Amino acid sequence: MRNYVIKRDTPKTTLINYREELNDEQYAVVSAGAGPILVIAGAGSGKTRTVTYRVARLIEAGISPSRIMLVTFTNRAAREMLGRVESLVKADVRRVWGGTFHSLANRLLRRHAVSLGYANNYSILDSEDVKDFIDSCIEEAAIDTKSRRFPKGEVLREMFSYATNTDTPLDQLIAAKYPHFEMLTAQIRRVDQLYQSRKLERNAMDYDDLLLNWKRLMIEKPEIAAIYQDQFHHVLVDEYQDTNTLQADIVDLTAAKHRNLMVVGDDAQSIFGWRGANFANIFQFQERYRDAQIFRLETNYRSTPEILMLANASISYNRRQFPKNLQAVRPSRSQSPALIPARDAEQQAAFIASRVLELRDEGVSLGDMAVLYRSHFHAMEVQLELTRRGIPYDVRSGVRFFEQAHIKDVTSYLRLVVNPRDELAWKRVIKLIPKIGNATASRLWEKLAGHEEPLALARSEDILQGISRGAAVGWREFAGLIAELTAPETVNQPGKQIELVLERGYNEFLQANYENSEAREEDLRQLATFAVRFESTEAFLGELALINTERFSPPGATVGEDVVSGGDEDERLVLSSTHQAKGLEWRVVFLVWAADGRFPSGRSLREPEGEEEERRLFYVALTRAQDELYVCYPLIDTDRSRQTVLQRPSRFVTEVPRTLFEIWNLDEEAPSLEALDSEEPKLIN
């Protein structure tokens, strides 16, 4: 057998003046030779531009587009990069294999699924399909999900997915992350076995199967693996710090022959460990590729020098990192990041609303400003204050805090105590009782609605006529809770009432129904703390209603991480969790609740590497700001027993030199009585 190498002409001239269009750091990456390459790309350093020009240079050097694989974390990013490449090299680049891991896996498996026992016309199950599929497997396994709360399909979906993507045995994962389900391990394993076998029987794959089967092709089918290992001379991976174990294995297997693998990412922005991303992938790249060239992009085009000095100082406290020092291209604005100690959460929210309005008057669009937070419940007071002041906003971290399902569930218990004729609250709560569905809930509501004292009827045995024995057990527990909620010592203590609802079974409901049950329980604990400041349950519910009744536009359906509008103007202030803000930027950023135990979160600090990931998250928040940065925290808070608690500033604030901040002392202007006198008197009916 003779091997024949097809020689390609190297172009004598190029269309792109790389020296002129790139800075020195970017040019070094783009012009690097063959072999493995690790690019540590700091925030705002032109990472996307660098990857784009690298692909363009490969094509100009004579590499066929079909021999290039570009892996990104969104298909949109791949399209934008390749569109830019096409405009640079004036050539058709559609043959480049560009896209997400899942889209590329699907492209490959449509050709070769038969070799793994599937037909090539397999179906792809989305998240909702997977949940329904798993629910049917639970039913097929004949598991009594009511005798003990068994995890719903949504929880098992996340459990199975995490195990697959992190290569963790299911038993080990349950013991570590879901200890409350440990006694159900054998039944969960049975459901998983049914789920895996049924997918193959029905010629269907979920998103994780796409990756797992890509890896299987590369390991179990060497003749197929050889085709693609030979084809892809160059593999480029963007956002490498966010890859999980399975994705890193796929990359290594695909690039195994030519070893022209370029991975780009920022270890300082690795913030998704909680969903399976493996920080070790980027950190250990040099160990897997001993001959790797290492490049750093440290020239920042986004932020002022003062903001970058703070970000550099903060991240320097992480022990496990690639040291880097971001340098600003932009000139100084002679304005250091502001540290705002507020009296309490209400004053923190009032400051933000006031400063936003000032900046708006100075010409900064609302859309150029963002309020960032570590956890969704940190935005409670801010949302209320913005609503009071008529400032339109978008929530980018999911639905509004007070409109989340678990918040509405728990507040429905309080609503029916305050107003026993509240049909919606009764029906919502009744359907939370095991073995009660829509029809039974409607029947029970009709009995309650026709009674003079619905709460008294709910606590009596008369209500139980005509419902199943299983449902009656749950109803009696519910009746006991109603009795406690209406007892003299709790009837007008909304904080205590919320705690009771949690302790009397709702926390178990969260664990069985939501994969992020811990975060939802924390939301409710904080809601209970927030509720303590109100003199009555009615006053608390009235405040919550404010955020809905003073809407600027009608409520709409919300799915997943869709944006929920707080106003119908084109301009809207952005409210976002820091996780959701990654990759984005604003002229002005307000970071709220920068207090120890909040940011970093107490729960994260219990994890072995939690503090360092939290500090990376803090770094991401800081580096979203272009011109102005305000780091805010309340000096005092109120716990659930109405005791005043002193708040310490975040350790991420106190560990950096205080000279990096300008400290603002807040004061509140007294209302003008003269202004009131000048107004026309108003009649209040």
XYZ file of C-alpha atoms in Angstrom:
685
model
C 0.000 0.000 0.000
C 1.336 3.424 -0.938
C 0.318 6.687 0.734
C -0.019 9.700 -1.522
C -0.090 13.195 -0.043
C -2.036 15.835 -1.963
C -0.023 19.040 -1.965
C -1.850 22.348 -1.732
C -0.431 25.679 -2.798
C 0.139 28.146 0.020
C -1.215 31.534 -1.082
C 1.514 34.072 -1.828
C -0.693 36.957 -0.658
C -3.563 37.273 1.771
C -6.624 39.486 1.879
C -6.189 40.306 5.568
C -3.526 42.499 7.134
C -3.365 40.610 10.426
C -0.683 42.871 11.894
C -2.819 45.932 11.378
C -6.137 44.480 12.537
C -4.972 42.668 15.682
C -3.055 43.676 18.778
C 0.212 41.892 19.574
C -1.410 39.339 21.903
C -4.140 38.468 19.404
C -1.675 38.312 16.517
C 0.519 35.848 18.425
C -2.435 33.475 18.753
C -3.649 33.867 15.178
C -0.199 33.321 13.679
C 0.819 30.433 15.963
C 2.006 27.230 14.316
C 0.608 23.724 14.551
C 0.094 21.697 17.709
C -2.000 22.103 20.846
C -2.702 25.685 21.942
C -4.230 27.034 25.152
C -5.462 30.636 25.039
C -6.278 32.250 28.380
C -8.551 35.073 27.277
C -9.313 37.672 29.943
C -12.643 39.478 30.144
C -13.198 41.994 27.342
C -9.953 41.031 25.573
C -11.340 40.324 22.090
C -11.563 36.535 22.400
C -14.206 36.156 19.678
C -12.218 38.348 17.308
C -9.118 36.228 17.905
C -10.887 32.933 17.207
C -12.487 34.396 14.082
C -9.178 35.574 12.662
C -7.519 32.257 13.519
C -10.088 30.404 11.406
C -9.642 32.950 8.602
C -5.868 32.504 8.671
C -6.164 28.696 8.519
C -8.331 28.984 5.409
C -6.003 31.540 3.823
C -3.091 29.179 4.553
C -4.761 26.528 2.385
C -6.590 24.434 4.985
C -9.843 23.196 3.466
C -12.876 24.507 5.410
C -14.184 20.945 5.709
C -11.099 20.071 7.759
C -11.847 22.671 10.424
C -14.129 22.086 13.419
C -15.233 25.122 15.442
C -17.076 24.301 18.667
C -18.989 27.082 20.415
C -21.576 27.170 23.203
C -24.345 28.599 21.034
C -25.115 28.021 17.369
C -25.607 31.757 17.027
C -21.999 32.373 18.094
C -20.779 29.900 15.472
C -22.881 31.552 12.744
C -21.622 35.010 13.663
C -17.984 33.905 13.731
C -18.204 32.059 10.413
C -20.133 34.933 8.828
C -17.287 37.227 9.816
C -14.728 34.736 8.465
C -16.570 34.618 5.145
C -16.480 38.408 4.841
C -12.763 38.417 5.663
C -11.564 35.718 3.268
C -14.224 36.277 0.550
C -14.841 32.545 0.316
C -17.604 30.043 1.060
C -17.032 28.698 4.582
C -20.194 26.613 4.854
C -18.104 23.447 4.842
C -16.556 24.360 8.192
C -18.023 22.142 10.900
C -19.189 24.912 13.196
C -21.715 24.796 16.032
C -22.402 23.565 19.534
C -21.311 20.175 20.828
C -24.887 18.957 20.473
C -25.424 20.209 16.925
C -22.143 18.685 15.751
C -22.942 15.427 17.505
C -26.309 15.302 15.742
C -24.632 15.922 12.370
C -22.271 13.016 12.992
C -24.873 10.628 14.371
C -27.281 11.172 11.470
C -24.646 9.367 9.424
C -23.628 6.652 11.875
C -26.421 6.026 14.418
C -27.053 2.615 12.830
C -23.704 1.376 14.112
C -24.915 2.021 17.677
C -28.271 0.287 17.271
C -30.380 3.312 16.292
C -31.908 4.185 12.944
C -30.526 7.354 11.376
C -33.954 8.999 11.591
C -33.917 8.932 15.419
C -35.956 11.511 17.327
C -34.367 14.036 19.677
C -36.145 14.457 22.999
C -36.257 17.971 24.396
C -36.333 18.660 28.147
C -40.121 18.424 28.383
C -40.149 15.176 26.380
C -37.531 13.707 28.724
C -39.551 14.616 31.810
C -42.689 12.975 30.365
C -40.684 9.933 29.229
C -39.201 9.443 32.706
C -42.620 9.881 34.323
C -43.925 7.053 32.133
C -40.945 4.890 33.189
C -41.774 5.579 36.848
C -45.320 4.393 36.167
C -44.056 1.324 34.297
C -41.775 0.445 37.221
C -44.903 0.332 39.420
C -43.372 2.645 41.999
C -45.757 3.995 44.616
C -44.816 7.661 44.409
C -47.343 8.719 47.033
C -46.435 6.495 49.994
C -43.106 8.296 50.094
C -42.374 11.340 47.939
C -40.545 9.958 44.898
C -38.625 12.408 42.689
C -40.636 13.666 39.721
C -39.427 13.342 36.138
C -37.914 16.839 36.160
C -35.685 15.995 39.140
C -34.631 12.617 37.715
C -33.914 14.251 34.347
C -31.375 16.579 35.967
C -29.973 13.748 38.077
C -29.401 11.432 35.095
C -28.002 14.281 33.007
C -25.494 15.348 35.658
C -24.335 11.760 36.096
C -23.804 11.383 32.334
C -21.989 14.670 31.776
C -19.681 14.335 34.763
C -19.098 10.589 34.357
C -20.335 9.983 37.917
C -21.952 6.656 38.953
C -25.607 7.202 39.799
C -25.331 5.693 43.308
C -22.411 7.975 44.118
C -24.231 11.038 42.772
C -27.353 10.353 44.851
C -25.297 9.945 48.027
C -23.378 13.184 47.391
C -25.998 15.545 45.917
C -29.384 13.984 46.736
C -28.963 12.344 50.176
C -32.688 12.795 50.899
C -33.356 10.205 48.148
C -30.635 7.748 49.193
C -33.107 5.147 50.501
C -34.767 5.226 47.064
C -31.527 4.525 45.165
C -32.523 1.045 43.959
C -35.843 2.321 42.591
C -34.171 5.314 40.919
C -31.626 2.994 39.305
C -34.498 0.844 38.028
C -36.153 3.887 36.443
C -32.855 4.856 34.830
C -32.434 1.375 33.353
C -35.966 1.479 31.955
C -35.393 4.974 30.565
C -32.182 3.990 28.765
C -33.653 0.819 27.255
C -36.932 2.475 26.218
C -35.104 5.263 24.370
C -33.227 2.730 22.257
C -36.415 0.738 21.597
C -38.221 3.881 20.461
C -35.301 5.197 18.395
C -34.943 8.351 20.465
C -32.038 10.236 22.025
C -32.001 13.022 24.583
C -29.451 15.841 24.491
C -26.999 13.933 26.682
C -27.243 10.864 24.440
C -26.018 12.962 21.527
C -22.743 13.621 23.361
C -22.474 10.182 24.907
C -23.040 8.472 21.564
C -20.495 10.736 19.853
C -17.963 9.564 22.428
C -19.055 5.947 21.965
C -18.496 6.223 18.202
C -14.967 7.500 18.784
C -14.150 4.687 21.240
C -16.214 1.667 20.180
C -16.065 2.155 16.393
C -12.400 2.725 15.496
C -13.092 2.597 11.758
C -15.524 5.524 12.115
C -13.290 7.383 14.547
C -10.401 7.139 12.060
C -12.433 8.927 9.365
C -13.069 12.008 11.505
C -9.723 12.033 13.271
C -8.145 12.141 9.820
C -10.618 14.723 8.489
C -10.262 17.367 11.174
C -6.815 18.870 10.868
C -7.781 21.693 13.210
C -10.234 21.728 16.134
C -11.027 25.019 17.892
C -13.112 25.175 21.088
C -14.529 28.389 22.530
C -15.482 28.883 26.232
C -13.418 25.849 27.144
C -13.663 26.619 30.871
C -17.359 25.700 30.688
C -16.893 22.227 29.196
C -17.793 19.164 31.234
C -15.900 15.885 31.469
C -17.793 14.280 28.579
C -17.204 17.240 26.241
C -13.486 17.381 27.055
C -13.169 13.659 26.267
C -14.887 14.169 22.898
C -12.522 17.018 21.998
C -9.449 14.976 22.897
C -10.656 11.959 20.900
C -11.515 14.037 17.811
C -8.158 15.857 17.755
C -6.136 12.743 18.594
C -4.438 12.259 15.211
C -3.287 15.732 14.157
C -3.277 17.277 17.661
C -3.982 20.737 16.229
C -6.320 21.613 19.068
C -6.846 25.221 20.137
C -8.959 25.805 23.249
C -9.917 29.309 24.335
C -11.319 30.318 27.699
C -10.820 32.120 30.962
C -10.303 30.111 34.112
C -11.295 33.232 36.082
C -14.778 33.007 34.538
C -15.400 29.325 35.280
C -18.651 29.688 37.247
C -20.839 26.739 36.229
C -19.432 23.930 38.377
C -22.880 23.480 39.951
C -24.284 22.291 36.622
C -21.424 19.954 35.719
C -18.763 22.161 34.103
C -15.330 20.841 35.041
C -12.874 23.578 36.015
C -10.074 21.012 35.805
C -10.427 20.763 32.001
C -8.775 24.119 31.350
C -6.526 23.959 34.390
C -5.090 20.547 33.454
C -4.835 21.134 29.702
C -1.041 21.414 29.954
C -0.881 18.070 31.727
C -2.754 16.364 28.887
C -0.770 18.223 26.207
C 2.760 18.658 27.502
C 3.870 20.447 24.327
C 1.004 22.946 24.366
C 1.735 26.589 23.559
C 0.209 28.968 26.125
C -1.012 32.440 25.153
C -2.678 35.146 27.233
C -5.036 37.875 26.090
C -4.804 40.542 28.786
C -5.616 43.741 26.895
C -9.110 44.778 27.942
C -11.244 46.945 25.640
C -14.316 47.094 27.891
C -13.674 48.670 31.284
C -11.933 51.666 32.795
C -8.526 51.181 34.493
C -10.104 51.697 37.926
C -12.611 48.858 37.421
C -9.887 46.549 36.147
C -7.612 47.331 39.102
C -10.375 46.127 41.426
C -11.076 43.008 39.324
C -7.371 42.106 39.133
C -6.940 42.566 42.885
C -9.978 40.431 43.662
C -9.165 37.417 41.492
C -5.534 37.405 42.655
C -6.705 35.770 45.906
C -7.602 32.555 44.094
C -4.824 30.027 44.554
C -5.772 27.783 41.632
C -5.569 29.918 38.508
C -3.575 31.095 35.529
C -2.223 34.434 36.777
C -3.148 37.314 34.518
C -3.315 41.079 34.759
C -5.939 42.831 32.650
C -4.712 46.105 31.154
C -7.144 48.790 30.047
C -7.059 50.327 26.598
C -9.575 52.946 27.647
C -8.388 56.078 29.465
C -9.207 56.734 33.093
C -12.489 58.523 33.919
C -11.091 59.484 37.354
C -13.909 57.554 39.006
C -13.188 54.566 41.231
C -15.759 51.819 41.795
C -18.171 52.996 44.509
C -18.731 51.013 47.704
C -22.223 51.714 49.050
C -22.938 50.668 52.649
C -26.712 51.107 52.981
C -28.645 51.168 56.234
C -30.780 48.196 55.189
C -32.139 46.438 52.100
C -34.800 49.115 51.580
C -32.244 51.912 51.524
C -30.059 49.846 49.176
C -33.023 49.593 46.769
C -33.871 53.291 47.186
C -30.285 54.262 46.325
C -30.320 52.172 43.159
C -33.632 53.607 41.979
C -32.503 57.162 42.748
C -29.121 56.785 41.053
C -30.679 55.106 38.005
C -33.002 58.079 37.538
C -30.079 60.526 37.899
C -28.020 58.663 35.330
C -31.023 58.506 33.012
C -31.299 62.303 33.260
C -27.592 62.537 32.425
C -28.157 60.656 29.162
C -27.440 57.027 30.100
C -30.142 54.789 28.664
C -31.891 52.400 31.064
C -30.796 49.562 28.767
C -27.159 50.521 29.398
C -27.570 49.882 33.134
C -27.881 46.601 35.027
C -28.515 45.443 38.577
C -26.664 42.172 39.234
C -27.109 39.780 42.150
C -25.826 36.434 43.373
C -29.230 34.860 44.063
C -32.690 35.638 42.731
C -34.132 36.559 46.140
C -31.608 39.406 46.434
C -33.749 41.326 43.938
C -36.912 41.377 46.100
C -36.606 44.891 47.489
C -35.199 46.283 44.233
C -38.163 44.998 42.216
C -40.618 46.522 44.673
C -38.833 49.892 44.683
C -38.595 50.048 40.886
C -42.300 49.254 40.624
C -43.181 51.993 43.121
C -41.152 54.530 41.159
C -42.456 53.469 37.758
C -39.025 52.478 36.433
C -39.476 49.820 33.705
C -37.182 46.792 33.916
C -36.476 43.355 32.500
C -35.639 40.336 34.639
C -32.994 38.254 32.879
C -32.610 35.600 35.586
C -36.001 33.974 35.053
C -39.421 35.160 36.130
C -39.958 37.951 38.660
C -39.118 36.767 42.144
C -42.684 37.007 43.443
C -44.133 35.231 40.385
C -42.128 32.021 40.722
C -44.187 28.868 41.273
C -42.821 28.068 44.728
C -43.370 31.637 45.943
C -46.959 31.613 44.676
C -47.572 28.182 46.222
C -46.533 29.277 49.701
C -48.166 32.705 49.583
C -51.413 30.984 48.524
C -51.586 29.389 51.997
C -51.376 32.879 53.487
C -53.942 34.270 51.053
C -56.620 31.754 52.004
C -56.020 32.451 55.717
C -56.523 36.187 55.121
C -59.388 35.690 52.648
C -61.105 32.284 53.012
C -63.104 33.041 49.825
C -59.985 33.176 47.612
C -60.856 30.498 45.033
C -57.515 30.568 43.197
C -55.520 30.241 46.414
C -57.635 27.296 47.617
C -57.394 25.421 44.321
C -53.633 25.985 44.058
C -53.022 24.703 47.574
C -55.464 21.790 47.387
C -53.715 20.444 44.278
C -50.452 20.281 46.248
C -51.992 17.566 48.449
C -50.962 14.053 47.303
C -53.558 12.140 45.257
C -55.729 15.192 44.606
C -56.097 16.322 40.995
C -58.096 18.988 39.187
C -61.493 17.268 39.430
C -61.234 16.536 43.164
C -59.879 20.029 43.831
C -62.889 21.581 42.084
C -65.296 19.390 44.064
C -63.662 20.312 47.359
C -63.695 23.994 46.481
C -67.432 23.862 45.783
C -68.016 22.499 49.294
C -65.784 25.175 50.837
C -67.347 27.990 48.795
C -70.838 27.030 49.933
C -69.965 27.029 53.605
C -70.216 29.998 55.964
C -66.753 29.335 57.405
C -64.505 27.631 54.832
C -61.551 27.407 57.229
C -63.659 25.666 59.863
C -65.003 23.215 57.269
C -61.457 22.508 56.059
C -60.532 21.404 59.594
C -63.591 19.169 60.031
C -64.082 15.563 58.966
C -67.199 16.526 56.958
C -65.046 17.782 54.078
C -63.619 14.279 53.591
C -66.828 12.654 52.371
C -66.434 11.424 48.818
C -62.646 11.554 48.515
C -60.271 8.592 48.484
C -58.597 7.241 51.596
C -55.162 8.174 50.239
C -56.238 11.759 49.610
C -57.838 11.925 53.067
C -54.466 11.265 54.733
C -52.928 14.256 52.974
C -55.969 16.427 53.673
C -55.751 15.765 57.424
C -52.123 16.932 57.387
C -53.248 20.013 55.450
C -56.034 20.669 57.973
C -53.511 20.492 60.781
C -51.384 23.089 58.991
C -54.417 25.378 58.550
C -55.048 25.113 62.286
C -51.469 26.191 63.013
C -51.577 29.046 60.485
C -54.727 30.434 62.086
C -53.620 29.965 65.703
C -53.499 33.227 67.723
C -49.702 33.089 68.064
C -49.136 32.865 64.280
C -52.197 34.329 62.548
C -50.604 37.726 61.882
C -46.973 36.697 61.623
C -46.354 36.062 57.911
C -42.713 35.119 58.444
C -43.643 32.406 60.925
C -46.471 31.229 58.664
C -44.092 30.757 55.734
C -41.730 28.764 57.965
C -44.644 26.551 59.056
C -45.655 25.808 55.468
C -42.076 24.785 54.700
C -41.696 22.613 57.781
C -45.056 20.869 57.375
C -44.228 19.235 54.077
C -43.600 21.847 51.417
C -39.823 21.344 51.638
C -40.380 17.653 50.791
C -42.559 18.727 47.881
C -39.686 20.922 46.608
C -37.198 18.054 46.825
C -39.478 15.737 44.883
C -40.475 18.234 42.200
C -37.527 20.569 41.520
C -33.917 19.780 40.766
C -32.898 23.121 42.315
C -34.903 22.496 45.477
C -32.181 23.896 47.774
C -32.187 27.244 45.969
C -36.002 27.385 46.078
C -36.037 26.571 49.781
C -33.486 29.343 50.351
C -35.779 31.727 48.427
C -38.595 30.867 50.819
C -36.435 31.194 53.939
C -35.435 34.656 52.772
C -39.057 35.491 51.956
C -39.910 34.565 55.556
C -37.186 36.922 56.769
C -38.512 39.652 54.471
C -42.048 39.085 55.783
C -41.026 39.597 59.426
C -40.959 43.379 58.981
C -44.721 43.504 58.290
C -47.223 43.966 61.120
C -49.786 41.633 59.575
C -50.166 38.958 56.922
C -52.596 41.211 55.086
C -50.015 44.018 54.909
C -47.382 41.576 53.620
C -49.669 40.237 50.891
C -50.663 43.780 49.944
C -47.022 44.684 49.375
C -46.506 41.601 47.192
C -49.621 42.442 45.193
C -48.140 45.853 44.405
C -45.659 44.361 42.008
C -48.468 42.742 40.001
C -51.214 45.350 40.201
C -48.947 48.203 39.087
C -47.786 46.461 35.930
C -47.052 48.511 32.867
C -48.174 45.759 30.528
C -50.324 42.617 30.810
C -48.603 39.515 32.197
C -47.571 36.937 29.651
C -46.629 33.278 29.806
C -43.058 32.621 30.811
C -41.016 29.559 29.939
C -37.570 28.745 31.303
C -35.297 31.766 31.224
C -37.535 33.984 29.107
C -37.516 37.659 29.931
C -40.412 39.043 31.952
C -41.174 42.665 31.258
C -41.659 45.261 33.950
C -42.701 48.016 31.551
C -43.811 48.538 27.993
C -41.239 51.217 27.128
C -38.420 50.429 24.746
C -35.897 51.315 27.441
C -35.685 48.983 30.419
C -33.277 48.580 33.260
C -31.796 45.070 33.326
C -32.033 42.894 36.433
C -29.945 39.741 36.183
C -28.220 37.069 38.192
C -24.456 37.201 37.708
C -24.526 33.718 36.151
C -26.921 34.946 33.463
C -24.840 38.103 32.902
C -21.696 36.272 31.823
C -20.607 37.424 28.355
C -22.634 40.660 28.577
C -21.650 44.235 29.404
C -23.278 47.516 30.471
C -22.068 51.072 30.911
C -23.235 51.070 34.537
C -23.475 48.071 36.872
C -24.988 47.911 40.363
C -23.995 44.821 42.364
C -26.339 44.272 45.328
C -26.074 42.320 48.575
C -22.259 42.163 48.535
C -22.438 40.879 52.109
C -20.743 37.824 53.565
C -23.098 34.853 53.506
C -24.956 36.371 50.552
C -22.082 36.864 48.111
C -20.357 34.489 48.609
C -23.423 32.435 49.441
C -23.338 30.404 52.618
C -24.374 27.267 50.747
C -21.514 27.541 48.250
C -18.956 27.918 51.028
C -19.813 24.408 52.205
C -18.366 22.990 48.961
C -14.621 22.124 48.881
C -13.796 24.615 46.109
C -16.817 26.835 46.693
C -15.047 29.993 47.818
C -12.823 30.149 44.743
C -15.762 29.633 42.369
C -17.682 32.349 44.235
C -14.715 34.699 43.851
C -14.672 33.954 40.114
C -18.378 34.819 40.040
C -17.636 38.100 41.830
C -14.928 38.777 39.221
C -17.454 38.167 36.430
C -19.823 40.688 38.039
C -17.102 43.352 38.292
C -15.937 42.913 34.710
C -19.411 43.458 33.246
C -19.068 47.216 33.952
C -17.692 49.573 31.328
C -17.837 53.034 32.946
C -19.323 52.923 36.441
C -19.544 50.226 39.099
C -21.522 50.396 42.356
C -20.985 47.641 44.934
C -23.791 47.763 47.512
C -24.556 45.991 50.769
C -26.932 46.618 53.710
C -25.415 47.208 57.148
C -28.271 45.550 58.998
C -30.903 42.931 58.274
C -33.752 41.405 60.242
C -33.867 37.694 60.937
C -36.997 35.581 61.228
C -37.296 36.267 64.961
C -37.387 40.036 64.278
C -33.879 40.433 65.679
C -31.538 42.958 64.054
C -28.519 41.280 62.482
C -25.376 43.206 61.579
C -24.149 42.472 58.050
C -20.461 42.256 57.255
C -19.324 43.317 53.812
C -18.358 40.444 51.539
C -14.915 38.972 52.123
C -14.337 39.774 48.452
C -14.745 43.454 49.371
C -12.686 43.484 52.567
C -9.744 41.476 51.220
C -8.820 44.015 48.513
C -7.183 47.392 49.319
C -9.824 49.871 50.460
C -8.187 52.520 48.263
C -9.638 50.760 45.209
C -13.105 51.940 46.264
C -14.676 55.324 46.693
C -16.972 54.972 49.712
C -20.353 56.676 49.438
C -22.240 57.575 52.626
C -25.965 57.587 52.030
C -28.329 60.169 53.455
C -32.000 60.691 52.710
C -33.510 64.020 51.836
C -36.519 64.959 53.956
C -39.766 65.620 52.032
C -40.523 69.268 51.440
C -43.629 70.445 53.325
C -43.686 73.596 51.214
C -43.975 71.478 48.104
C -46.913 69.694 49.626
C -48.614 72.991 50.503
C -48.291 74.184 46.925
C -50.310 71.274 45.615
C -54.041 71.316 45.187
C -55.732 69.488 48.088
C -56.966 66.014 47.236
C -60.025 64.276 48.598
C -59.474 60.732 49.841
C -62.588 58.578 49.798
